[in-house]
Structures are given as C-alpha cells and as structure tokens.
Coordinates of C-alpha atoms and ligand atoms in Angstrom, one line a residue:
X176 CA 77.1 75.4 75.8
X177 CA 78.7 78.6 77.0
X178 CA 78.2 78.9 80.8
X179 CA 78.4 82.6 81.6
X180 CA 79.5 84.7 84.5
X181 CA 78.3 88.3 83.9
X182 CA 80.2 90.9 85.9
X183 CA 78.1 94.1 85.9
X184 CA 74.8 92.3 85.0
X185 CA 72.5 95.3 85.8
X186 CA 74.6 97.8 83.7
X187 CA 73.9 98.5 80.0
X188 CA 76.4 95.9 78.7
X189 CA 75.1 93.3 81.3
X190 CA 71.5 93.9 80.1
X191 CA 72.5 93.6 76.5
X192 CA 74.3 90.4 77.3
X193 CA 71.2 89.0 78.9
X194 CA 69.1 89.9 75.9
X195 CA 71.6 87.8 73.8
X196 CA 71.2 84.9 76.2
X197 CA 67.5 85.2 75.9
X198 CA 67.7 85.1 72.1
X199 CA 70.0 82.1 72.0
X200 CA 68.9 79.8 74.8
X201 CA 70.5 76.7 73.3
X202 CA 73.9 78.4 73.2
X203 CA 74.2 80.2 76.5
X204 CA 73.4 79.7 80.2
X205 CA 73.8 82.1 83.0
X206 CA 75.8 80.6 85.9
X207 CA 76.7 83.6 88.0
X208 CA 76.0 87.3 88.2
X209 CA 77.8 90.2 89.8
X210 CA 76.0 93.6 90.3
X211 CA 76.5 96.8 92.2
X212 CA 73.8 98.4 94.3
X213 CA 70.7 98.1 92.2
X214 CA 68.9 95.5 94.3
X215 CA 65.6 95.6 92.5
X216 CA 67.3 94.8 89.2
X217 CA 69.5 92.0 90.5
X218 CA 66.6 90.5 92.4
X219 CA 64.6 90.4 89.1
X220 CA 67.6 88.9 87.3
X221 CA 67.8 86.2 90.0
X222 CA 64.2 85.3 89.5
X223 CA 64.5 85.2 85.8
X224 CA 67.9 83.5 85.4
X225 CA 68.3 81.5 88.7
X226 CA 72.1 81.8 88.8
X227 CA 74.1 79.5 91.2
X228 CA 75.9 82.5 92.7
X229 CA 75.2 86.2 92.8
X230 CA 77.4 89.0 94.2
X231 CA 76.5 92.5 95.1
X232 CA 78.5 95.5 96.4
X233 CA 78.1 95.5 100.1
X234 CA 77.4 93.1 103.0
X235 CA 74.2 94.8 103.9
X236 CA 73.0 94.7 100.3
X237 CA 73.8 91.0 100.3
X238 CA 71.7 90.5 103.4
X239 CA 68.8 92.4 102.0
X240 CA 68.9 90.5 98.7
X241 CA 69.2 87.2 100.6
X242 CA 66.0 88.0 102.6
X243 CA 64.1 88.9 99.4
X244 CA 65.3 85.7 97.6
X245 CA 64.2 83.6 100.6
X246 CA 60.8 85.2 100.7
X247 CA 60.5 84.4 97.0
X248 CA 61.4 80.8 97.6
X249 CA 64.8 81.1 95.8
X250 CA 66.8 79.6 98.6
X251 CA 69.4 77.8 96.4
X252 CA 71.1 81.0 95.2
X253 CA 74.4 81.7 97.0
X254 CA 74.6 85.5 97.8
X255 CA 78.1 87.1 98.2
X256 CA 79.4 90.6 98.2
X257 CA 82.4 92.8 97.5
X258 CA 85.6 92.1 95.5
X259 CA 85.9 88.6 96.9
X260 CA 82.3 87.9 95.8
X261 CA 82.9 89.1 92.3
X262 CA 86.1 87.0 92.1
X263 CA 84.0 83.9 93.1
X264 CA 81.4 84.8 90.5
X265 CA 84.1 85.0 87.8
X266 CA 85.8 81.8 88.7
X267 CA 82.9 79.6 89.7
X268 CA 83.5 76.0 88.6
X269 CA 81.6 75.4 85.3
X270 CA 82.0 79.0 84.1
X271 CA 83.6 78.9 80.7
X272 CA 83.2 82.5 79.6
X273 CA 83.3 85.7 81.7
X274 CA 81.7 89.0 80.5
X275 CA 83.6 91.7 82.2
X276 CA 81.4 94.7 82.2
X277 CA 81.8 96.4 85.6
X278 CA 82.5 100.1 85.1
X279 CA 85.7 101.2 86.7
X280 CA 88.5 99.2 88.4
X281 CA 86.0 97.4 90.7
X282 CA 86.0 94.5 88.1
X283 CA 89.8 94.3 87.9
X284 CA 90.5 91.6 90.5
X285 CA 87.8 89.4 89.1
X286 CA 88.9 89.8 85.5
X287 CA 92.4 89.0 86.4
X288 CA 91.3 86.0 88.4
X289 CA 89.4 84.7 85.4
X290 CA 92.4 85.0 83.2
X291 CA 94.6 83.2 85.7
X292 CA 92.0 80.5 85.9
X293 CA 92.2 80.1 82.1
X294 CA 88.7 81.3 81.4
X295 CA 88.1 83.3 78.2
X296 CA 87.0 86.9 78.9
X297 CA 84.8 89.2 76.9
X298 CA 86.1 92.6 77.9
X299 CA 83.7 95.5 78.0
X300 CA 85.4 97.1 80.9
X301 CA 88.0 99.3 79.3
X302 CA 89.3 100.5 82.7
X303 CA 90.7 97.1 83.3
X304 CA 92.9 97.3 80.1
X305 CA 93.8 100.9 80.8
X306 CA 94.9 100.4 84.5
X307 CA 96.3 96.9 84.2
X308 CA 96.5 96.1 80.5
X309 CA 100.3 95.4 80.8
X310 CA 99.6 92.7 83.5
X311 CA 96.4 91.3 82.1
X312 CA 97.7 90.8 78.5
X313 CA 101.0 89.3 79.7
X314 CA 99.0 86.7 81.8
X315 CA 96.6 86.0 79.0
X316 CA 99.4 85.5 76.4
X317 CA 101.3 83.2 78.8
X318 CA 98.2 81.1 79.4
X319 CA 96.8 81.4 76.0
X320 CA 93.5 82.8 77.3
X321 CA 91.4 84.7 74.7
X322 CA 90.6 88.3 75.6
X323 CA 87.8 89.3 73.3
X324 CA 87.0 93.0 73.1
X325 CA 83.4 94.0 73.5
X326 CA 84.1 97.7 73.3
X327 CA 82.7 98.4 69.8
X328 CA 85.9 100.0 68.3
X329 CA 88.2 97.2 69.6
X330 CA 85.7 94.6 68.5
X331 CA 85.8 96.1 65.0
X332 CA 89.6 96.1 65.1
X333 CA 89.6 92.5 66.2
X334 CA 87.4 91.6 63.3
X335 CA 89.4 93.6 60.7
X336 CA 92.7 92.1 62.0
X337 CA 91.5 88.7 60.8
X338 CA 92.3 90.2 57.3
X339 CA 96.0 90.0 57.8
X340 CA 99.0 89.1 60.0
X341 CA 100.1 91.2 63.0
X342 CA 103.3 92.2 61.2
X343 CA 101.3 93.4 58.2
X344 CA 99.5 96.0 60.2
X345 CA 100.7 99.6 59.6
X346 CA 98.3 101.3 62.0
X347 CA 94.8 101.2 63.3
X348 CA 92.1 103.9 63.2
X349 CA 89.7 104.2 66.0
X350 CA 86.5 106.0 65.0
X351 CA 85.0 108.6 67.4
X352 CA 81.6 110.1 67.2
X353 CA 83.1 113.3 68.5
X354 CA 80.3 113.5 71.1
X355 CA 77.7 116.3 71.4
X356 CA 80.3 119.2 71.5
X357 CA 82.2 118.5 68.3
X358 CA 81.3 121.8 66.8
X359 CA 80.8 123.9 70.0
X360 CA 83.1 127.0 70.2
X361 CA 85.9 126.3 72.6
X362 CA 85.0 129.3 74.8
X363 CA 81.6 127.8 75.6
X364 CA 82.9 124.5 77.1
X365 CA 83.0 125.9 80.6
X366 CA 79.2 126.5 80.5
X367 CA 78.2 123.0 79.4
X368 CA 75.5 121.6 81.6
X369 CA 75.2 118.0 82.9
X370 CA 72.0 117.5 80.9
X371 CA 73.7 118.6 77.7
X372 CA 76.7 116.4 78.4
X373 CA 74.5 113.4 79.0
X374 CA 73.0 113.6 75.5
X375 CA 75.1 111.4 73.2
X376 CA 74.3 111.7 69.5
X377 CA 74.5 108.0 68.5
X378 CA 75.0 105.6 71.4
X379 CA 72.8 105.1 74.5
X380 CA 75.2 104.2 77.3
X381 CA 75.9 104.5 81.0
X382 CA 76.5 108.0 82.6
X383 CA 80.3 108.0 83.1
X384 CA 81.0 106.7 79.6
X385 CA 78.6 109.3 78.1
X386 CA 80.4 112.2 79.9
X387 CA 83.7 110.5 78.8
X388 CA 82.5 110.6 75.2
X389 CA 81.7 114.3 75.5
X390 CA 85.2 115.1 76.8
X391 CA 86.7 112.5 74.4
X392 CA 88.5 110.9 77.4
X393 CA 86.6 107.8 76.4
X394 CA 88.5 107.8 73.1
X395 CA 91.7 108.4 75.1
X396 CA 91.1 105.4 77.2
X397 CA 90.4 103.4 74.1
X398 CA 93.7 104.5 72.6
X399 CA 95.4 102.9 75.7
X400 CA 93.1 99.9 75.5
X401 CA 94.1 99.3 71.9
X402 CA 97.8 99.7 72.6
X403 CA 97.5 97.0 75.3
X404 CA 95.1 94.6 73.6
X405 CA 96.7 94.6 70.2
X406 CA 100.3 95.2 71.4
X407 CA 100.8 98.4 69.4
X408 CA 102.7 101.6 70.2
X409 CA 100.6 104.8 70.6
X410 CA 101.9 106.1 67.3
X411 CA 100.2 103.2 65.5
X412 CA 96.8 104.0 67.0
X413 CA 95.1 106.9 65.3
X414 CA 91.7 108.5 65.9
X415 CA 89.3 109.8 63.2
X416 CA 86.1 111.6 64.0
X417 CA 83.2 109.9 62.3
X418 CA 80.0 111.5 63.5
X419 CA 77.7 108.7 62.1
X420 CA 79.3 106.0 64.1
X421 CA 78.6 103.6 61.2
X422 CA 82.2 102.4 60.8
X423 CA 83.3 101.2 64.2
X424 CA 87.0 101.2 63.4
X425 CA 89.5 100.4 60.7
X426 CA 92.8 98.5 60.2
X427 CA 95.4 99.8 57.8
X428 CA 97.8 97.3 56.4
X429 CA 101.4 97.8 55.0
X430 CA 100.3 97.3 51.4
X431 CA 97.9 100.3 51.7
X432 CA 94.7 98.3 52.1
X433 CA 92.3 99.5 54.8
X434 CA 89.6 97.2 56.2
X435 CA 86.6 98.7 58.0
X436 CA 83.8 97.1 60.1
X437 CA 80.3 98.5 59.6
X438 CA 77.2 97.6 61.5
X439 CA 74.2 98.9 63.5
X440 CA 75.1 100.9 66.6
X441 CA 73.9 98.2 69.0
X442 CA 76.2 96.7 71.6
X443 CA 74.5 93.3 71.2
X444 CA 76.6 92.8 68.1
X445 CA 80.1 93.0 69.6
X446 CA 78.8 91.0 72.6
X447 CA 77.5 88.3 70.3
X448 CA 80.8 88.3 68.3
X449 CA 82.8 87.9 71.5
X450 CA 80.5 85.2 72.9
X451 CA 80.5 83.1 69.7
X452 CA 84.1 83.8 68.4
X453 CA 85.5 82.3 66.2
X454 CA 82.1 81.4 64.8
X455 CA 79.6 83.9 63.4
X456 CA 76.0 83.2 64.1
X457 CA 72.9 84.6 62.4
X458 CA 71.3 87.6 64.1
X459 CA 68.5 90.1 63.6
X460 CA 71.0 93.0 63.9
X461 CA 70.9 93.9 60.2
X462 CA 72.5 97.0 58.9
X463 CA 70.6 98.4 55.9
X464 CA 73.2 99.3 53.3
X465 CA 70.5 100.9 51.2
X466 CA 70.0 103.6 53.8
X467 CA 73.7 104.5 53.8
X468 CA 74.2 107.7 51.8
X469 CA 77.5 109.2 53.0
X470 CA 80.2 108.8 55.6
X471 CA 82.0 111.8 57.1
X472 CA 85.4 111.9 58.7
X473 CA 87.5 114.7 60.2
X474 CA 90.6 114.8 62.3
X475 CA 90.1 115.1 66.1
X476 CA 90.4 118.6 67.6
X477 CA 93.1 118.4 70.3
X478 CA 92.5 122.0 71.3
X479 CA 88.8 121.4 72.1
X480 CA 89.5 118.0 73.7
X481 CA 92.7 118.2 75.8
X482 CA 91.8 114.7 77.2
X483 CA 93.0 113.2 73.9
X484 CA 96.5 114.7 74.3
X485 CA 96.6 113.6 78.0
X486 CA 95.7 110.1 77.0
X487 CA 98.4 109.9 74.3
X488 CA 101.0 111.1 76.8
X489 CA 99.8 108.5 79.4
X490 CA 99.8 105.8 76.8
X491 CA 103.5 106.6 76.0
X492 CA 104.6 106.7 79.6
X493 CA 102.4 103.7 80.6
X494 CA 102.1 102.2 84.1
X495 CA 100.8 104.6 86.8
X496 CA 100.1 107.4 84.3
X497 CA 97.4 105.3 82.6
X498 CA 96.0 104.3 86.0
X499 CA 95.9 108.0 87.1
X500 CA 94.3 109.1 83.9
X501 CA 91.4 106.8 84.5
X502 CA 91.1 107.3 88.2
X503 CA 91.3 111.1 88.1
X504 CA 88.7 111.2 85.4
X505 CA 86.3 109.1 87.4
X506 CA 86.6 111.4 90.3
X507 CA 86.3 114.5 88.2
X508 CA 83.3 113.2 86.2
X509 CA 81.5 112.4 89.5
X510 CA 82.2 115.9 90.7
X511 CA 80.9 117.3 87.4
X512 CA 77.7 115.1 87.6
X513 CA 77.2 116.4 91.1
X514 CA 77.3 119.9 89.9
X515 CA 80.5 120.8 91.7
X516 CA 82.9 121.6 88.8
X517 CA 82.5 122.8 85.3
X518 CA 82.9 120.6 82.2
X519 CA 86.3 122.1 81.3
X520 CA 87.5 121.5 84.9
X521 CA 87.5 117.7 84.1
X522 CA 90.6 117.7 81.9
X523 CA 92.3 120.3 84.1
X524 CA 91.8 118.1 87.1
X525 CA 93.2 115.1 85.3
X526 CA 96.2 117.0 84.1
X527 CA 97.0 118.3 87.6
X528 CA 96.9 114.7 88.9
X529 CA 99.1 113.4 86.1
X530 CA 101.7 116.1 86.8
X531 CA 102.0 114.6 90.3
X532 CA 102.0 111.0 89.2
X533 CA 105.3 109.0 89.5
X534 CA 106.6 107.1 86.4
X535 CA 106.3 103.7 88.0
X536 CA 105.0 100.4 86.5
X537 CA 103.0 98.3 88.9
X538 CA 103.7 94.6 88.5
X539 CA 100.8 93.2 90.5
X540 CA 97.0 93.8 90.6
X541 CA 97.5 94.9 94.3
X542 CA 100.0 97.6 93.2
X543 CA 97.6 98.7 90.5
X544 CA 94.8 99.1 93.0
X545 CA 97.1 101.0 95.3
X546 CA 98.2 103.4 92.6
X547 CA 94.5 103.8 91.6
X548 CA 93.6 104.7 95.2
X549 CA 96.5 107.2 95.4
X550 CA 95.5 108.8 92.2
X551 CA 91.9 109.1 93.4
X552 CA 93.0 110.8 96.6
X553 CA 95.2 113.2 94.6
X554 CA 92.2 114.0 92.4
X555 CA 90.1 114.8 95.5
X556 CA 92.9 117.0 96.8
X557 CA 93.0 118.9 93.5
X558 CA 89.2 119.3 93.6
X559 CA 89.3 120.5 97.2
X560 CA 92.0 123.0 96.4
X561 CA 90.0 124.2 93.4
X562 CA 86.8 124.6 95.5
X563 CA 88.7 126.6 98.2
X564 CA 90.2 128.9 95.5
X565 CA 86.7 129.4 94.1
X566 CA 85.1 130.2 97.5
X567 CA 87.9 132.6 98.2
X568 CA 87.5 134.4 94.9
X569 CA 83.7 134.7 95.5
X570 CA 84.1 136.4 98.9
Ligands
MG1741 MG1 83.9 102.4 72.5

C-alpha cells in the first residue's frame, strides 16, 4: 500500500492525484495533505480523505480550517501551516511516497526534507528542480531515493530511457506544443491579452504554467529540469515544437534509434506511472491509435520566444541563474496577470534580472531560498523602474 503525502493537493496535479487514489483504493491511501489558501477545497478534501495531518499557507487559515473541521466533527485531523507544516506533511511517519506538486519554490523545503528522509518523490514541481536541482539530485543519488518525474515530458523521457543505458543516450528531445502564439507575428506579442494567453491549445493547467507555456518559459524550465534530473548537459537537451502534444518526448540513442512516448494528454497517466513505478497497471487512459492521422514537428522559434534562449543560458551557467530565471518569471507573470505589464515585458524583465545575477552556486536549500528572494526583489525593482519610465513617458 502506497501511503501518500500530497503537497499541493488543491492544485490541478493534486486533484488528478486524488482521482487516481479514488480509482485505485486498494493501492493508495492519503496520509497527509498540504494546500495553499483554498480553504473550501482543502476542507472538502479533509472530509473526503480524512488525512492524519493537513497543512495550509498561514496561521489564520489554519485556525479557520481547524474551526470548520471541529464543527464537522473531524477533531482527529492535525492542522498545521507554513513551510514547517508542509515539511511535516511530507515527512510524516508512515508516508512512503510524496507527490510534490506545489507550484513555485514554496514546496522546496518539504521536497528536500522528503529526499533526506529517504522517501521516494513524484516530482510535478519543476521549480524545485530548476532552483535546487543540483542539491536535490545529489542528495537523492547519495541516498538512493527515487525521484520520479510527473512533468509529462520528463515522465516520457524516464519511460524512453528504459530502452537503453545512460551512456547510450545521444540526446533527448522535449516536445513543446508551442502554445497559443506559435504562429502569431512577432510585432503583435506586445498586444497579447491575459485572456488570450490563458487559452492553451492542448493542456488544461494552472494559471502560471499556462502563461509560461505561452512564453515558452515553461519549456525553458523543463530544459533545466531535464539537465538536472537526467544529468545531461544543455547541449544534449533539444526542443521540438509538436503542436498535437501526442508525443510527450523522445530519447535519441547513439546507434540512431529514437524512442518516443505517446499517450492521451491527461496528467493522470504520468502520475499513475510515478506512483506505480516500476510496475505498470491497467488504466482507462487509452490512446486511440486509429484516430492518429499525422504528427507535425518544427524547430522552436528563438526570436518569437526569447525565454528559450534565456533558459539555455541559465542552464549553462547553473546555480543562481536558474533560480533567478524562475523567480523573475514568477514575479513578471503575476504582474502580467494583474494587467500591469505587457506579454513581451515578461522576457525583458527576466533578462534584466539575469544580467544582475551573480554566478554563484548555492550549496544549501537556505542559500537557494535566499537567492530566490533576492531575485524576486530585483524583479520587483525592474518592474517598478519600468512603471516609472512608462508614467513619465505618458505625462
Ligand atoms: Mg511539461
């Protein structure tokens, strides 16, 4: 029986994980949950799953949840909050698999704590790998703790890599849908609205990752994630735009063979794979080969999507540059979603922050979090300076 801690249980990966648990009640049990600020959703999950421990973002949220749980007669559930609460959720005695699906670096400490405690991790949180991949993979290798990618591309790579030895891999190919603006003329990128950017052609996902797909920064983060997870240099990680998102990624071997993984675009499949690895279990997630008529591929357009270039540069430098890439993007995307900056200001903001980022390599999670906070502050400064310039030019 897999006894699960789900970090980010009210997000889209968390919900998909709980649907899997629902479908395989004899295989999985929910032991602990960590959520953010969606109290209605986490309250409903407590009623349905009756975890031993639950953690939410803030102390006041925890108090409010506690009151509601008591009123509902659920007095046995321990309610915690903040980073320490999430760490406790991840390392609760009895937990033997952690699904790490908190968006951003908020899940980093807990993911690291799980690895140190020797608990296998299903990794949906790519920011963890981007910001602290060097530290996390080193710990995981030393302790022989499996890190199983849930990100669909890396999950596909993980599957294809079973077709040969590490030394036999020439390079890997991450597929990218190209997002909604693949064919948009470059001069129109500044006018892209929030509503347009939130419409992803093939995947239904959270808000930040949908915007990141539209800028292709998401693919950039995935390049870094792949370098860390599979211990490959950036030059061995290629991107191919594949609008149908049918092939989730490919591995090219030294003999010229290329293995690809195809399946439905449903995150339950990579989650199920990670949860049951090295087994494969029967599911209803069937891909109808008869409906497959053609597959399109094209090279990525680095001029339309400067985030890709920024990511390769950060992957090459490593350390704080990867942290800053992610942190600056999160701040810039928030600002775009709030209507404060244009779509094309997102990569400009990231680049301005990267130019001011030192070439340092943090060796602890605390140092990673510090560098992350500094990069965020720098991104806010860049945005403030931009807003000032704008208001000056308007007067
Ligand atoms: Mg992905």
